[in-house]
Amino acid sequence: MIFIFLLSHESANDSSQTSGFLTRFMSLLFGADIPDGLIRAIAHIIEFGALGFFMNNAFFAFKGKS
């Protein structure tokens, strides 16, 4: 949650630089031009998917302990 919080408080310029770096890296890696919006969408899916995974594990780890 801290990671998502910190990234969500970046300025628009910093956020564009971060996604621009990832876009260039992915373009070099896959040899194709990938739109910046697609990179941002995939990043959000991964971030919140990981958060959901960890929250689910934490819930079930503490569910039986009282």
XYZ file of N, CA and C in Angstrom:
198
model
N 0.825 -1.187 0.000
C 0.000 0.000 0.000
C 0.872 1.255 0.000
N 2.004 1.175 0.678
C 2.911 2.328 0.709
C 3.439 2.626 -0.687
N 3.781 1.571 -1.436
C 4.277 1.739 -2.809
C 3.236 2.441 -3.674
N 1.993 1.993 -3.609
C 0.917 2.613 -4.391
C 0.702 4.053 -3.933
N 0.732 4.294 -2.628
C 0.555 5.641 -2.098
C 1.649 6.577 -2.610
N 2.891 6.132 -2.559
C 4.001 6.978 -3.010
C 3.912 7.279 -4.504
N 3.588 6.274 -5.305
C 3.485 6.511 -6.739
C 2.302 7.397 -7.091
N 1.220 7.300 -6.328
C 0.055 8.126 -6.639
C 0.276 9.586 -6.273
N 1.272 9.875 -5.468
C 1.543 11.256 -5.093
C 2.686 11.879 -5.897
N 3.113 11.205 -6.962
C 4.105 11.805 -7.856
C 3.445 12.927 -8.646
N 4.243 13.899 -9.016
C 3.721 14.951 -9.886
C 3.490 14.365 -11.277
N 2.725 15.079 -12.098
C 2.428 14.603 -13.446
C 3.709 14.434 -14.257
N 4.661 15.342 -14.067
C 5.925 15.272 -14.798
C 6.722 14.034 -14.385
N 6.816 13.783 -13.085
C 7.545 12.606 -12.604
C 6.869 11.313 -13.066
N 5.555 11.287 -13.020
C 4.816 10.102 -13.451
C 5.032 9.840 -14.936
N 5.040 10.898 -15.734
C 5.285 10.756 -17.171
C 6.693 10.255 -17.442
N 7.664 10.723 -16.666
C 9.038 10.244 -16.838
C 9.152 8.764 -16.489
N 8.498 8.336 -15.420
C 8.533 6.930 -15.016
C 7.899 6.049 -16.078
N 6.706 6.411 -16.539
C 6.044 5.590 -17.551
C 6.766 5.682 -18.890
N 7.377 6.832 -19.184
C 8.164 6.969 -20.410
C 9.365 6.049 -20.407
N 10.020 5.934 -19.260
C 11.156 5.012 -19.128
C 10.695 3.580 -19.366
N 9.575 3.195 -18.748
C 9.059 1.838 -18.922
C 8.628 1.584 -20.358
N 8.046 2.587 -21.002
C 7.631 2.442 -22.393
C 8.843 2.198 -23.285
N 9.905 2.967 -23.088
C 11.120 2.772 -23.892
C 11.740 1.405 -23.620
N 11.767 0.991 -22.344
C 12.336 -0.302 -21.988
C 11.547 -1.441 -22.633
N 10.213 -1.386 -22.541
C 9.372 -2.432 -23.127
C 9.486 -2.442 -24.650
N 9.617 -1.262 -25.259
C 9.783 -1.193 -26.701
C 11.086 -1.858 -27.130
N 12.144 -1.628 -26.382
C 13.415 -2.289 -26.691
C 13.337 -3.787 -26.437
N 12.666 -4.174 -25.367
C 12.574 -5.580 -24.997
C 11.770 -6.385 -26.020
N 10.634 -5.839 -26.448
C 9.752 -6.573 -27.357
C 9.907 -6.155 -28.816
N 10.659 -5.099 -29.081
C 10.867 -4.658 -30.457
C 9.629 -4.064 -31.102
N 8.718 -3.529 -30.301
C 7.491 -2.930 -30.826
C 7.199 -1.642 -30.076
N 6.495 -0.740 -30.736
C 6.119 0.522 -30.099
C 4.864 0.291 -29.259
N 4.979 0.449 -27.946
C 3.875 0.202 -27.026
C 3.356 1.546 -26.522
N 2.046 1.785 -26.630
C 1.490 3.069 -26.172
C 1.673 3.261 -24.665
N 1.902 4.516 -24.281
C 2.105 4.866 -22.876
C 0.888 4.510 -22.022
N -0.301 4.705 -22.565
C -1.524 4.396 -21.826
C -1.647 2.917 -21.509
N -1.187 2.072 -22.408
C -1.219 0.631 -22.173
C -0.264 0.255 -21.048
N 0.912 0.863 -21.030
C 1.878 0.610 -19.959
C 1.277 1.002 -18.615
N 0.623 2.163 -18.564
C 0.009 2.618 -17.304
C -1.107 1.678 -16.857
N -1.927 1.219 -17.797
C -3.026 0.309 -17.457
C -2.490 -1.013 -16.913
N -1.481 -1.555 -17.554
C -0.887 -2.811 -17.099
C -0.250 -2.630 -15.725
N 0.412 -1.493 -15.510
C 1.027 -1.227 -14.212
C -0.036 -1.172 -13.106
N -1.173 -0.542 -13.387
C -2.241 -0.482 -12.390
C -2.795 -1.874 -12.089
N -2.972 -2.682 -13.115
C -3.469 -4.044 -12.909
C -2.504 -4.839 -12.037
N -1.221 -4.718 -12.312
C -0.216 -5.453 -11.533
C -0.172 -4.945 -10.090
N -0.159 -3.625 -9.914
C -0.100 -3.046 -8.563
C -1.274 -3.489 -7.701
N -2.471 -3.299 -8.220
C -3.647 -3.614 -7.421
C -3.897 -5.112 -7.329
N -3.460 -5.865 -8.320
C -3.528 -7.322 -8.227
C -2.624 -7.845 -7.126
N -1.409 -7.294 -7.048
C -0.479 -7.692 -5.981
C -1.030 -7.286 -4.617
N -1.610 -6.090 -4.532
C -2.209 -5.653 -3.266
C -3.332 -6.597 -2.847
N -4.195 -6.959 -3.778
C -5.271 -7.885 -3.472
C -4.761 -9.247 -3.042
N -3.724 -9.729 -3.695
C -3.126 -11.015 -3.343
C -2.590 -10.994 -1.915
N -1.840 -9.963 -1.581
C -1.254 -9.876 -0.243
C -2.313 -9.635 0.832
N -3.330 -8.834 0.512
C -4.410 -8.606 1.479
C -5.194 -9.898 1.714
N -5.426 -10.664 0.672
C -6.123 -11.937 0.798
C -5.327 -12.901 1.671
N -4.027 -12.992 1.427
C -3.182 -13.867 2.245
C -3.141 -13.416 3.696
N -3.078 -12.121 3.913
C -3.057 -11.611 5.286
C -4.380 -11.913 5.987
N -5.483 -11.759 5.288
C -6.788 -12.032 5.881
C -6.893 -13.495 6.316
N -6.521 -14.410 5.408
C -6.646 -15.823 5.749
C -5.603 -16.291 6.755
N -4.462 -15.615 6.830
C -3.444 -15.969 7.825
C -3.914 -15.627 9.227
N -4.651 -14.521 9.375
C -5.097 -14.086 10.701
C -6.537 -14.498 11.011
N -7.232 -15.088 10.042
C -8.635 -15.454 10.227
C -8.830 -16.467 11.345
N -7.969 -17.464 11.397
C -8.131 -18.507 12.393
C -7.493 -18.207 13.728
N -6.764 -17.110 13.842
C -6.070 -16.762 15.084
C -6.874 -15.732 15.848
N -7.300 -16.091 17.055
C -8.022 -15.105 17.868
C -7.731 -15.307 19.322
